[in-house]
Coordinates of C-alpha atoms and ligand atoms in Angstrom, one line a residue:
M644 CA -14.3 -81.2 -141.1
P645 CA -11.4 -80.7 -143.5
A646 CA -11.0 -83.2 -146.3
V647 CA -8.1 -85.7 -146.0
C648 CA -5.7 -84.9 -148.7
V649 CA -2.2 -86.0 -149.5
A650 CA -0.1 -83.7 -151.4
A651 CA 2.2 -85.4 -153.9
G652 CA 5.6 -85.0 -152.2
L653 CA 8.2 -86.1 -154.7
A654 CA 8.1 -83.2 -157.0
L655 CA 11.6 -82.0 -158.0
V656 CA 12.4 -78.5 -159.2
L657 CA 15.3 -78.4 -161.5
A658 CA 16.9 -75.3 -162.8
A659 CA 18.5 -76.5 -166.0
Q660 CA 19.7 -74.5 -169.0
G661 CA 18.0 -71.4 -167.7
C662 CA 14.6 -73.1 -167.4
H663 CA 12.4 -74.3 -164.6
S664 CA 11.7 -78.0 -165.1
S665 CA 9.8 -80.5 -163.1
A666 CA 10.0 -84.2 -162.7
T667 CA 6.8 -86.2 -162.8
H668 CA 5.1 -86.1 -159.5
G669 CA 5.2 -89.1 -157.2
A670 CA 1.8 -90.5 -156.3
P671 CA 1.0 -91.6 -152.8
A672 CA 0.0 -95.2 -153.5
P673 CA 0.0 -97.8 -156.2
A674 CA -3.0 -97.8 -158.5
S675 CA -6.1 -98.8 -156.5
Q676 CA -9.4 -100.2 -157.5
H677 CA -10.9 -96.8 -156.6
A678 CA -8.9 -95.1 -159.3
A679 CA -10.4 -97.2 -162.0
A680 CA -12.9 -94.5 -162.8
G681 CA -15.7 -97.0 -163.1
G682 CA -14.2 -100.3 -164.2
A683 CA -10.8 -101.7 -164.9
A684 CA -8.3 -98.8 -165.1
S685 CA -6.5 -98.3 -168.4
A686 CA -2.8 -97.3 -168.0
I687 CA -2.5 -93.7 -167.2
P688 CA -0.5 -91.9 -169.8
A689 CA 2.9 -91.1 -168.3
R690 CA 3.8 -87.6 -167.3
A691 CA 6.9 -85.7 -168.2
A692 CA 8.9 -82.8 -166.8
A693 CA 7.7 -79.4 -167.8
T694 CA 10.0 -76.7 -169.0
F695 CA 9.1 -73.0 -168.6
P696 CA 11.0 -69.8 -169.5
A697 CA 13.6 -68.9 -166.8
D698 CA 11.8 -65.8 -165.6
W699 CA 8.3 -67.3 -165.7
R700 CA 6.4 -66.4 -162.5
F701 CA 5.4 -70.0 -161.5
A702 CA 8.0 -72.7 -160.8
A703 CA 7.3 -76.0 -162.5
G704 CA 7.0 -79.0 -160.2
K705 CA 4.6 -77.7 -157.6
P706 CA 2.4 -80.5 -156.2
A707 CA -1.3 -80.9 -156.9
T708 CA -3.6 -82.1 -154.2
I709 CA -3.9 -85.9 -154.4
A710 CA -6.6 -88.2 -153.0
A711 CA -7.4 -91.8 -153.5
H712 CA -11.1 -91.8 -154.1
A713 CA -12.6 -88.5 -155.2
M714 CA -11.6 -84.9 -155.9
I715 CA -13.1 -81.5 -156.3
A716 CA -11.3 -78.4 -157.5
S717 CA -13.0 -75.0 -157.3
N718 CA -12.2 -71.3 -156.8
S719 CA -13.3 -71.6 -153.1
E720 CA -11.7 -74.2 -150.8
L721 CA -14.8 -74.0 -148.6
A722 CA -17.0 -74.8 -151.6
S723 CA -14.7 -77.7 -152.6
E724 CA -15.0 -79.0 -149.0
A725 CA -18.8 -78.6 -149.1
G726 CA -18.8 -80.9 -152.1
V727 CA -16.6 -83.5 -150.3
E728 CA -19.0 -83.4 -147.4
V729 CA -21.9 -84.4 -149.7
L730 CA -19.8 -87.1 -151.3
R731 CA -19.1 -88.5 -147.9
K732 CA -22.8 -88.5 -147.1
G733 CA -23.3 -90.9 -150.1
G734 CA -23.8 -88.3 -152.8
N735 CA -22.3 -88.8 -156.3
A736 CA -20.3 -86.3 -158.4
V737 CA -23.5 -84.6 -159.6
D738 CA -24.7 -84.1 -156.0
A739 CA -21.3 -82.8 -155.1
A740 CA -21.3 -80.5 -158.1
V741 CA -24.7 -79.1 -157.2
A742 CA -23.5 -78.7 -153.6
V743 CA -20.4 -76.8 -154.8
G744 CA -22.5 -74.6 -157.1
F745 CA -24.7 -73.5 -154.2
A746 CA -21.8 -73.1 -151.8
L747 CA -20.0 -70.9 -154.3
A748 CA -23.0 -68.6 -154.3
V749 CA -22.2 -68.1 -150.7
T750 CA -18.4 -68.1 -150.4
L751 CA -17.5 -66.7 -153.8
P752 CA -20.2 -64.1 -154.4
E753 CA -18.1 -62.3 -157.0
A754 CA -18.8 -65.2 -159.4
G755 CA -20.6 -68.1 -157.7
N756 CA -24.3 -67.4 -157.9
I757 CA -27.9 -68.1 -158.0
G758 CA -28.5 -64.9 -159.9
G759 CA -26.6 -65.9 -163.0
G760 CA -26.3 -69.0 -165.1
G761 CA -23.9 -71.7 -166.3
F762 CA -23.2 -75.0 -168.0
M763 CA -22.6 -78.5 -166.6
V764 CA -21.1 -81.4 -168.5
I765 CA -21.6 -84.8 -167.0
R766 CA -19.9 -88.1 -167.9
M767 CA -21.1 -91.0 -165.7
A768 CA -18.8 -93.9 -165.2
D769 CA -21.4 -96.2 -166.9
G770 CA -20.9 -94.2 -170.1
R771 CA -24.0 -91.9 -169.9
S772 CA -23.3 -88.3 -170.7
A773 CA -25.3 -85.1 -170.5
A774 CA -25.0 -81.3 -170.6
F775 CA -27.2 -78.9 -168.7
D776 CA -27.6 -75.5 -170.2
Y777 CA -28.8 -73.0 -167.6
R778 CA -27.6 -69.9 -169.4
E779 CA -29.6 -66.8 -168.8
V780 CA -32.1 -65.6 -171.5
A781 CA -33.0 -62.1 -172.7
P782 CA -36.1 -60.8 -171.0
L783 CA -39.3 -60.6 -173.1
A784 CA -39.1 -56.9 -173.3
A785 CA -35.5 -56.9 -174.7
T786 CA -34.8 -55.7 -178.2
A787 CA -31.8 -55.9 -180.5
T788 CA -31.2 -52.1 -180.2
M789 CA -32.0 -51.7 -176.5
Y790 CA -28.6 -50.4 -175.7
A791 CA -28.3 -47.9 -178.6
H792 CA -28.6 -44.2 -177.5
S793 CA -30.7 -41.9 -179.7
D794 CA -27.6 -39.8 -180.3
G795 CA -25.7 -42.8 -181.7
T796 CA -23.4 -43.2 -178.6
T797 CA -23.2 -46.3 -176.4
G798 CA -23.1 -46.5 -172.7
T799 CA -22.6 -49.0 -169.9
E800 CA -26.2 -50.3 -169.6
S801 CA -25.3 -53.7 -170.9
V802 CA -22.8 -54.3 -168.1
V803 CA -23.9 -52.3 -165.1
G804 CA -27.4 -51.9 -163.5
P805 CA -30.8 -53.5 -164.1
L806 CA -30.9 -53.5 -167.9
A807 CA -27.8 -55.7 -168.0
V808 CA -29.5 -58.6 -166.3
G809 CA -30.5 -61.7 -168.1
V810 CA -33.2 -64.0 -166.6
P811 CA -31.2 -66.2 -164.2
G812 CA -30.8 -69.9 -164.9
A813 CA -28.6 -71.2 -162.1
V814 CA -31.2 -72.5 -159.8
A815 CA -33.2 -74.3 -162.6
G816 CA -30.0 -75.9 -163.9
L817 CA -28.6 -77.1 -160.6
A818 CA -32.0 -78.5 -159.6
A819 CA -32.4 -80.2 -163.0
A820 CA -29.0 -81.9 -162.8
S821 CA -29.7 -82.9 -159.2
K822 CA -33.1 -84.4 -160.1
T823 CA -31.8 -86.3 -163.1
F824 CA -28.4 -87.6 -162.0
G825 CA -28.2 -87.0 -158.3
R826 CA -28.6 -89.6 -155.5
L827 CA -29.5 -87.3 -152.6
P828 CA -32.5 -84.9 -152.1
L829 CA -31.8 -81.2 -152.8
R830 CA -32.2 -80.4 -149.1
E831 CA -29.2 -82.6 -148.2
V832 CA -27.2 -81.3 -151.1
M833 CA -27.8 -77.7 -150.2
A834 CA -27.2 -78.1 -146.5
P835 CA -23.6 -77.0 -146.5
A836 CA -24.4 -73.9 -148.5
I837 CA -27.2 -73.0 -146.2
R838 CA -24.9 -73.5 -143.2
L839 CA -22.2 -71.3 -144.8
A840 CA -24.7 -68.5 -145.4
R841 CA -26.4 -68.7 -142.0
D842 CA -23.4 -69.3 -139.7
G843 CA -21.0 -67.5 -142.0
F844 CA -17.4 -68.1 -142.8
V845 CA -14.2 -66.2 -141.9
A846 CA -13.4 -63.7 -144.6
D847 CA -9.9 -64.1 -145.9
S848 CA -7.9 -61.3 -147.6
A849 CA -8.9 -62.5 -151.1
F850 CA -12.5 -62.2 -150.2
S851 CA -12.0 -58.8 -148.5
L852 CA -10.0 -57.4 -151.4
S853 CA -12.5 -58.7 -154.0
V854 CA -15.3 -56.9 -152.3
A855 CA -13.2 -53.7 -151.8
H856 CA -12.2 -53.7 -155.5
A857 CA -15.8 -54.0 -156.5
R858 CA -17.0 -51.1 -154.3
G859 CA -18.0 -49.0 -157.3
R860 CA -20.2 -51.9 -158.6
I861 CA -21.8 -52.9 -155.3
A862 CA -22.3 -49.5 -153.6
P863 CA -25.2 -48.1 -155.7
Y864 CA -27.4 -51.1 -155.0
A865 CA -29.0 -53.0 -152.1
G866 CA -26.0 -55.3 -151.6
A867 CA -24.1 -52.4 -150.1
S868 CA -25.7 -53.0 -146.7
V869 CA -24.5 -56.6 -146.7
F870 CA -21.1 -56.3 -148.4
L871 CA -20.1 -52.8 -147.4
P872 CA -21.4 -52.4 -143.9
Y873 CA -20.3 -48.9 -142.6
G874 CA -18.9 -48.4 -146.2
E875 CA -16.1 -50.9 -145.9
A876 CA -15.6 -54.5 -147.2
P877 CA -15.6 -57.2 -144.4
A878 CA -12.1 -57.2 -142.9
P879 CA -10.0 -60.4 -143.2
G880 CA -10.5 -62.5 -140.1
T881 CA -14.1 -61.4 -139.5
R882 CA -17.0 -63.7 -139.8
F883 CA -19.2 -62.9 -142.7
T884 CA -22.8 -64.1 -142.5
Q885 CA -25.6 -63.8 -145.1
P886 CA -28.9 -64.5 -143.3
A887 CA -31.1 -63.4 -146.2
L888 CA -29.3 -65.6 -148.6
A889 CA -29.5 -68.5 -146.0
R890 CA -33.3 -68.0 -146.0
T891 CA -33.5 -68.0 -149.8
L892 CA -31.4 -71.1 -150.1
A893 CA -33.5 -72.9 -147.4
L894 CA -36.6 -72.0 -149.4
I895 CA -35.1 -73.5 -152.6
A896 CA -34.0 -76.6 -150.6
S897 CA -37.5 -77.1 -149.3
D898 CA -39.7 -76.0 -152.2
G899 CA -37.4 -76.7 -155.1
P900 CA -36.8 -74.3 -158.0
D901 CA -40.4 -73.2 -158.1
A902 CA -39.6 -71.0 -155.1
F903 CA -37.2 -69.1 -157.3
Y904 CA -39.2 -69.0 -160.6
H905 CA -42.8 -68.9 -159.3
G906 CA -42.7 -68.1 -155.6
P907 CA -41.5 -65.5 -153.2
I908 CA -38.0 -65.2 -154.7
A909 CA -39.5 -64.5 -158.1
D910 CA -41.6 -61.7 -156.4
A911 CA -38.4 -60.3 -154.9
I912 CA -36.5 -60.3 -158.2
A913 CA -39.4 -58.7 -160.0
E914 CA -39.8 -56.1 -157.3
E915 CA -36.1 -55.3 -157.4
M916 CA -36.4 -54.8 -161.2
R917 CA -39.3 -52.5 -160.7
N918 CA -37.4 -50.5 -158.1
D919 CA -34.2 -50.1 -160.1
G920 CA -35.7 -49.7 -163.6
G921 CA -35.1 -53.2 -165.0
I922 CA -37.3 -55.1 -167.4
I923 CA -37.4 -58.7 -166.0
T924 CA -40.9 -59.6 -164.9
R925 CA -42.6 -62.5 -163.1
E926 CA -43.6 -63.8 -166.5
D927 CA -39.9 -63.9 -167.6
L928 CA -39.0 -65.9 -164.5
A929 CA -42.0 -68.3 -164.8
R930 CA -41.1 -69.1 -168.4
Y931 CA -37.4 -69.9 -167.7
T932 CA -36.4 -73.5 -168.3
A933 CA -33.0 -75.1 -168.1
V934 CA -32.2 -77.3 -171.2
R935 CA -30.7 -80.7 -171.2
R936 CA -28.5 -81.1 -174.2
V937 CA -26.3 -83.7 -175.8
P938 CA -22.6 -82.8 -175.1
L939 CA -20.4 -82.3 -178.1
A940 CA -18.1 -85.4 -178.4
S941 CA -14.9 -85.3 -180.4
T942 CA -11.5 -86.9 -180.4
Y943 CA -8.0 -85.5 -180.2
R944 CA -5.0 -87.8 -180.7
G945 CA -7.0 -90.8 -179.5
Y946 CA -8.4 -89.0 -176.5
T947 CA -12.2 -88.4 -176.3
L948 CA -13.6 -85.0 -175.3
Y949 CA -17.1 -84.2 -174.0
T950 CA -17.8 -80.5 -174.0
M951 CA -20.5 -77.9 -174.1
P952 CA -22.6 -77.3 -177.2
P953 CA -24.1 -74.0 -178.2
P954 CA -25.2 -71.6 -176.8
S955 CA -21.7 -72.1 -175.6
S956 CA -19.1 -71.3 -178.1
G957 CA -16.5 -72.9 -175.9
G958 CA -16.9 -76.5 -177.0
V959 CA -17.1 -75.8 -180.8
T960 CA -14.2 -73.5 -180.7
I961 CA -12.0 -75.8 -178.6
I962 CA -12.8 -78.7 -180.9
E963 CA -12.1 -76.8 -184.0
A964 CA -8.8 -75.5 -182.7
L965 CA -7.7 -79.0 -181.5
N966 CA -8.8 -80.5 -184.8
I967 CA -6.6 -78.0 -186.7
L968 CA -3.7 -78.8 -184.4
E969 CA -4.2 -82.5 -184.8
T970 CA -3.4 -82.1 -188.5
Y971 CA 0.2 -81.7 -187.4
P972 CA 1.7 -85.2 -186.6
S973 CA 3.0 -83.6 -183.3
L974 CA 3.3 -80.2 -181.8
P975 CA 6.6 -78.3 -181.7
P976 CA 8.4 -78.1 -178.3
F977 CA 6.5 -76.1 -175.7
G978 CA 7.0 -72.4 -175.7
T979 CA 8.9 -72.1 -179.0
A980 CA 8.0 -69.7 -181.8
A981 CA 6.7 -72.6 -183.8
Y982 CA 4.5 -73.7 -180.9
A983 CA 3.1 -70.2 -180.5
H984 CA 2.6 -69.9 -184.3
E985 CA 0.7 -73.2 -184.6
L986 CA -1.5 -72.5 -181.6
T987 CA -2.2 -68.9 -182.5
D988 CA -3.2 -69.7 -186.0
A989 CA -5.6 -72.5 -184.8
F990 CA -7.1 -70.2 -182.2
Q991 CA -7.4 -67.3 -184.7
R992 CA -9.3 -69.4 -187.3
A993 CA -11.5 -71.0 -184.7
F994 CA -12.4 -67.6 -183.2
I995 CA -13.2 -66.2 -186.6
D996 CA -15.9 -68.9 -186.9
R997 CA -16.9 -68.5 -183.3
N998 CA -17.5 -64.7 -183.6
G999 CA -19.4 -64.9 -186.9
K1000 CA -21.3 -68.2 -186.9
L1001 CA -22.3 -69.2 -183.4
G1002 CA -25.4 -68.3 -181.4
D1003 CA -28.4 -69.8 -179.6
P1004 CA -29.5 -72.8 -181.7
A1005 CA -33.1 -72.2 -180.8
F1006 CA -32.9 -68.9 -182.8
V1007 CA -30.3 -69.3 -185.5
E1008 CA -28.8 -72.0 -187.6
V1009 CA -25.4 -73.0 -186.1
P1010 CA -23.1 -75.1 -188.3
V1011 CA -21.8 -77.3 -185.4
A1012 CA -21.2 -80.5 -187.4
R1013 CA -19.2 -78.7 -190.1
L1014 CA -17.1 -76.6 -187.7
T1015 CA -16.3 -79.6 -185.4
G1016 CA -15.6 -82.0 -188.3
K1017 CA -12.1 -83.3 -189.1
P1018 CA -12.4 -82.5 -192.8
Y1019 CA -13.1 -78.8 -192.0
A1020 CA -9.9 -78.7 -190.0
H1021 CA -7.9 -80.0 -193.0
E1022 CA -9.6 -77.3 -195.2
V1023 CA -8.6 -74.6 -192.7
R1024 CA -5.1 -76.0 -192.3
S1025 CA -4.5 -75.9 -196.1
T1026 CA -4.9 -72.1 -196.0
M1027 CA -2.4 -71.6 -193.2
A1028 CA 1.1 -70.2 -193.9
D1029 CA 4.5 -70.1 -192.2
H1030 CA 3.7 -66.5 -191.1
A1031 CA 0.9 -64.5 -189.6
Q1032 CA -2.1 -63.7 -191.7
P1033 CA -4.3 -60.8 -190.7
T1034 CA -7.8 -61.6 -189.4
S1035 CA -9.2 -58.9 -191.8
R1036 CA -8.0 -60.9 -194.8
L1037 CA -9.2 -64.3 -193.4
A1038 CA -12.5 -63.3 -191.8
T1039 CA -14.7 -63.1 -194.9
T1040 CA -17.4 -64.7 -192.8
V1041 CA -17.3 -62.3 -189.9
P1042 CA -20.2 -59.9 -190.4
E1043 CA -19.4 -56.2 -190.6
G1044 CA -21.4 -55.3 -188.9
S1045 CA -15.5 -60.7 -165.3
Q1046 CA -17.2 -62.9 -163.5
T1047 CA -17.1 -66.6 -163.8
T1048 CA -16.0 -69.7 -161.9
H1049 CA -15.2 -73.2 -163.0
Y1050 CA -15.2 -76.3 -160.9
S1051 CA -14.4 -80.0 -161.6
V1052 CA -15.6 -83.0 -159.7
V1053 CA -14.9 -86.7 -159.7
D1054 CA -16.4 -89.2 -157.3
A1055 CA -15.3 -92.6 -156.1
D1056 CA -17.1 -94.4 -158.9
G1057 CA -15.4 -92.3 -161.6
N1058 CA -18.5 -90.1 -162.4
A1059 CA -17.2 -86.8 -163.6
V1060 CA -18.8 -83.3 -163.7
A1061 CA -17.3 -80.1 -165.2
T1062 CA -19.3 -77.0 -164.4
T1063 CA -18.7 -73.3 -165.3
T1064 CA -21.0 -70.7 -163.9
T1065 CA -21.0 -66.9 -164.2
L1066 CA -22.4 -63.5 -163.3
N1067 CA -20.3 -62.2 -166.2
D1068 CA -18.5 -59.3 -164.4
L1069 CA -17.4 -59.5 -160.8
Y1070 CA -20.6 -59.2 -158.8
G1071 CA -22.5 -59.1 -162.1
S1072 CA -24.6 -56.0 -162.8
G1073 CA -24.2 -54.9 -159.2
V1074 CA -27.9 -55.2 -158.7
F1075 CA -28.7 -57.1 -155.6
V1076 CA -32.1 -58.6 -154.7
R1077 CA -32.8 -57.1 -151.3
G1078 CA -34.3 -59.4 -148.8
A1079 CA -33.2 -62.4 -150.8
G1080 CA -29.5 -61.7 -150.6
F1081 CA -28.0 -62.3 -154.0
F1082 CA -26.5 -60.4 -157.0
L1083 CA -27.9 -60.4 -160.5
N1084 CA -25.8 -61.0 -163.5
D1085 CA -24.8 -58.7 -166.4
E1086 CA -25.0 -61.4 -169.0
M1087 CA -26.8 -59.3 -171.6
D1088 CA -23.4 -57.9 -172.6
D1089 CA -22.5 -61.4 -173.9
F1090 CA -24.9 -60.7 -176.8
A1091 CA -23.7 -58.6 -179.6
A1092 CA -25.2 -55.8 -177.5
H1093 CA -23.7 -53.0 -179.6
P1094 CA -23.8 -54.4 -183.1
G1095 CA -20.4 -54.1 -184.9
L1096 CA -18.6 -52.9 -181.7
P1097 CA -16.5 -54.9 -179.3
N1098 CA -18.1 -56.1 -176.0
Q1099 CA -16.2 -55.8 -172.7
F1100 CA -14.0 -58.7 -173.7
G1101 CA -13.1 -57.1 -177.1
L1102 CA -15.3 -59.7 -178.9
V1103 CA -16.9 -58.5 -182.1
E1104 CA -19.9 -60.7 -183.0
G1105 CA -22.6 -60.5 -185.6
P1106 CA -26.3 -61.0 -186.1
Q1107 CA -26.2 -64.7 -185.0
N1108 CA -25.7 -63.4 -181.5
A1109 CA -28.1 -60.4 -181.7
I1110 CA -30.5 -59.8 -178.8
A1111 CA -34.0 -61.3 -179.0
P1112 CA -36.6 -62.0 -176.3
G1113 CA -36.1 -65.4 -174.8
K1114 CA -32.7 -66.0 -176.6
R1115 CA -29.6 -67.2 -174.8
M1116 CA -26.5 -65.1 -175.3
L1117 CA -23.4 -66.8 -176.7
S1118 CA -20.9 -67.9 -174.1
S1119 CA -17.3 -68.8 -174.0
M1120 CA -17.7 -71.2 -171.0
A1121 CA -16.2 -74.5 -171.9
P1122 CA -16.6 -77.2 -169.2
T1123 CA -14.9 -80.2 -170.6
I1124 CA -14.2 -83.9 -169.7
V1125 CA -11.5 -85.9 -171.4
L1126 CA -11.2 -89.7 -171.6
D1127 CA -7.8 -91.3 -172.3
P1128 CA -7.3 -93.6 -175.4
G1129 CA -8.4 -96.5 -173.2
G1130 CA -11.8 -94.8 -172.6
Q1131 CA -11.1 -94.1 -168.9
L1132 CA -11.5 -90.7 -167.3
F1133 CA -8.4 -88.6 -167.8
L1134 CA -9.1 -84.9 -167.1
V1135 CA -12.0 -82.7 -166.0
T1136 CA -11.3 -79.0 -166.8
G1137 CA -12.6 -75.6 -167.7
G1138 CA -12.1 -72.0 -166.6
R1139 CA -13.0 -68.4 -166.2
G1140 CA -11.9 -65.4 -168.2
G1141 CA -14.4 -64.6 -171.0
P1142 CA -13.0 -65.7 -174.4
R1143 CA -9.7 -66.6 -172.7
I1144 CA -11.6 -69.5 -171.2
I1145 CA -11.5 -71.2 -174.6
T1146 CA -7.7 -70.8 -175.2
S1147 CA -6.8 -71.5 -171.6
T1148 CA -8.9 -74.7 -171.5
A1149 CA -7.5 -75.8 -174.8
E1150 CA -3.9 -75.2 -173.6
V1151 CA -4.5 -77.2 -170.4
I1152 CA -5.7 -80.0 -172.6
L1153 CA -2.6 -79.7 -174.9
N1154 CA -0.3 -79.5 -171.9
T1155 CA -1.6 -82.7 -170.5
I1156 CA -2.0 -84.6 -173.8
D1157 CA 0.8 -83.3 -176.0
Y1158 CA 3.3 -82.2 -173.4
H1159 CA 2.5 -84.9 -170.8
M1160 CA 2.7 -82.3 -168.0
D1161 CA 1.3 -83.2 -164.7
L1162 CA -1.8 -81.3 -163.5
A1163 CA -0.1 -78.5 -161.5
D1164 CA 2.4 -77.8 -164.3
A1165 CA -0.4 -77.9 -166.9
L1166 CA -2.2 -75.2 -165.0
A1167 CA 0.9 -73.1 -164.1
A1168 CA 2.4 -73.1 -167.6
P1169 CA 2.5 -69.8 -169.5
R1170 CA -0.4 -69.2 -171.9
I1171 CA -1.0 -67.4 -175.1
H1172 CA -4.3 -66.1 -176.6
H1173 CA -5.7 -65.0 -179.9
Q1174 CA -9.4 -64.3 -180.5
A1175 CA -9.2 -63.1 -184.1
I1176 CA -10.3 -59.6 -183.2
P1177 CA -8.3 -57.7 -181.9
D1178 CA -5.8 -59.2 -184.3
Q1179 CA -3.2 -59.7 -181.6
L1180 CA -1.2 -62.6 -180.2
R1181 CA -1.4 -62.0 -176.5
Y1182 CA 1.1 -63.5 -174.1
E1183 CA 1.7 -63.4 -170.4
R1184 CA 4.6 -61.3 -169.0
N1185 CA 7.7 -63.5 -169.2
G1186 CA 5.6 -66.3 -170.7
L1187 CA 7.5 -66.2 -174.0
T1188 CA 11.2 -65.5 -174.1
Q1189 CA 12.4 -62.4 -175.9
A1190 CA 13.9 -64.6 -178.7
V1191 CA 10.6 -66.3 -179.3
R1192 CA 8.8 -62.9 -179.3
D1193 CA 11.3 -61.6 -181.8
S1194 CA 10.8 -64.6 -184.1
L1195 CA 7.0 -64.2 -183.9
A1196 CA 7.2 -60.4 -184.7
A1197 CA 9.4 -61.3 -187.7
M1198 CA 6.6 -63.7 -188.8
G1199 CA 4.2 -60.8 -188.9
Y1200 CA 2.4 -61.2 -185.6
T1201 CA 1.3 -58.2 -183.5
L1202 CA 2.2 -59.1 -180.0
G1203 CA 0.5 -57.8 -176.9
E1204 CA 1.5 -58.4 -173.3
G1205 CA -1.2 -59.2 -170.8
Q1206 CA -4.9 -60.3 -171.0
A1207 CA -3.7 -63.6 -172.3
T1208 CA -5.2 -66.0 -170.0
G1209 CA -8.2 -67.2 -168.0
T1210 CA -7.9 -69.3 -164.9
C1211 CA -8.7 -73.0 -164.7
A1212 CA -9.6 -75.6 -162.1
A1213 CA -9.1 -79.2 -162.9
V1214 CA -9.0 -82.8 -161.8
M1215 CA -6.8 -85.5 -163.4
R1216 CA -6.7 -89.2 -162.9
V1217 CA -3.2 -90.3 -161.5
P1218 CA -1.9 -93.6 -160.3
G1219 CA -3.6 -94.3 -157.0
G1220 CA -6.4 -91.8 -157.3
Y1221 CA -7.0 -88.2 -158.5
A1222 CA -5.0 -85.0 -158.6
G1223 CA -6.9 -81.7 -158.2
A1224 CA -5.5 -78.3 -158.7
V1225 CA -6.6 -74.7 -159.1
D1226 CA -4.8 -72.3 -161.4
P1227 CA -2.0 -70.5 -159.5
R1228 CA -3.4 -67.3 -160.9
A1229 CA -6.6 -67.7 -159.0
T1230 CA -8.1 -68.3 -155.5
G1231 CA -9.5 -71.6 -154.3
G1232 CA -8.3 -75.0 -153.7
A1233 CA -8.9 -78.7 -154.3
A1234 CA -10.3 -81.2 -151.7
G1235 CA -10.7 -84.9 -151.8
Y1236 CA -10.7 -88.0 -149.8
Ligands
DON1815 O1 -20.2 -66.6 -170.7 C1 -19.2 -66.0 -171.0 O2 -18.5 -66.2 -171.9 C2 -18.8 -64.9 -170.1 N1 -20.0 -64.3 -169.4 C3 -17.8 -65.3 -169.1 C4 -17.3 -64.2 -168.2 C5 -16.0 -64.5 -167.5 O3 -15.5 -65.6 -167.7 C6 -15.5 -63.5 -166.7 N2 -14.5 -64.0 -165.8 N3 -13.4 -63.6 -165.7

């Protein structure tokens, strides 16, 4: 049953002075009691027209999805609707987030998963907050040099095949969140996912193309018989069923996470590892635990952020970058050279710290308080100049030596959940647990798997993120919840895209807070990216005007077109309810009621 949504219809698209602009979207109804996000609503900060470069690929002013009571935005419309179904059954935002997580494992197998891991940040309307860390861990037999070849070369074992797999955490994390904050039993919350796997869904062209593009990853392993029957991806318009996955999900629904970590699913994973030459054992699975953590809390221009602590680098890096930007009384106009310069320098400095200082807090000391403190931002700011400074000169602390999906949920009480989950690459390592029906991640590559060398995202990290048995690999995932200066829910966001998650999420936050864009514009706006190494300011094609690029080059920046952005999915409080939107660069959709 499709969700009832009302698209904001009053958006105007103006072509003024060579730019796309948008007027603030109209909302369907006056502020209702439901929009109060758990109490008397504070005034919602007003939105303003967005201005993008003339030849930017997305017009400003597209409507978001609007609903009065609750909203979910994810990379699969079917998964968003699964979450709404659970909300309508009396579930809260956490129930819905767990339902979306399991549904994504069915409808978005490139990234949604039970064979990977993720992070969930929760902010309940009564003020409680929590973070669930269900990041994968290195198997007990892993070593810091496990990917080094004896002849000194490196290969692809950290990204493809059984050695790339970290011990999966998704089932433990989703179950822990459900048990701690949910209202409904797991079996009810998982019902839509089980149905989608058992009865199937109609493949659309995005699904079909995704599988076809990943043929090389999928074909060598057991998933080929499910995803490439007769050697081809399911054609658009055909019904795609996953009976083995339906049985696995039903087992988890009835027996809980023990079925996955101690029972028949653990047997199937261990068996698959033995068959394919992997190192994860029954003991690895039996030892796995999700960790409940305290979210990082910070402020930015009077707004409050709740975000993910280590082993995510996402929260620390976003907070550090925003703190640096907050040292400016206001930001320059959007898209100008001054804007790109200030953001780039903040990102570059924050990534220098990210790459060298962050890791799993259970194994290494992580200076979270210092890096996220306001005084540190002022220290960093005092070393900035009016021109580019090379990372090699700044990064005295850096030692020498895709696939993910984000979803955002708000329920009718104003409880909010931001979740990012990943297999790392599309379809993870390619390894598929036969009989159980799911892919296993290639998260081991998120460690400094080849010390001193870049990983697949170009990140160069140090010993803080070295491989050790039982250790969680550093992540860029950054599920984040923002409250407005009145303490009411404002924004739930996060994204996919490796290190670009951090810059994309930060830019969506800046677009909504500093540039007052409405949600769809905030997601459609052109983005820039800098991750310290490579020392390059990346921009999206036509996202910066030629004049701005010339000015930045004159300031000493090395510019690179492409690989500048992740993709986000977000929910924002608006008059009369909530807006939900998915990045126009990505698949998926928002649903609410
Ligand atoms: O945890 C991380 O940082 C990565 N495994 C995320 C990978 C990712 O976002 C790939 N998606 N495009």
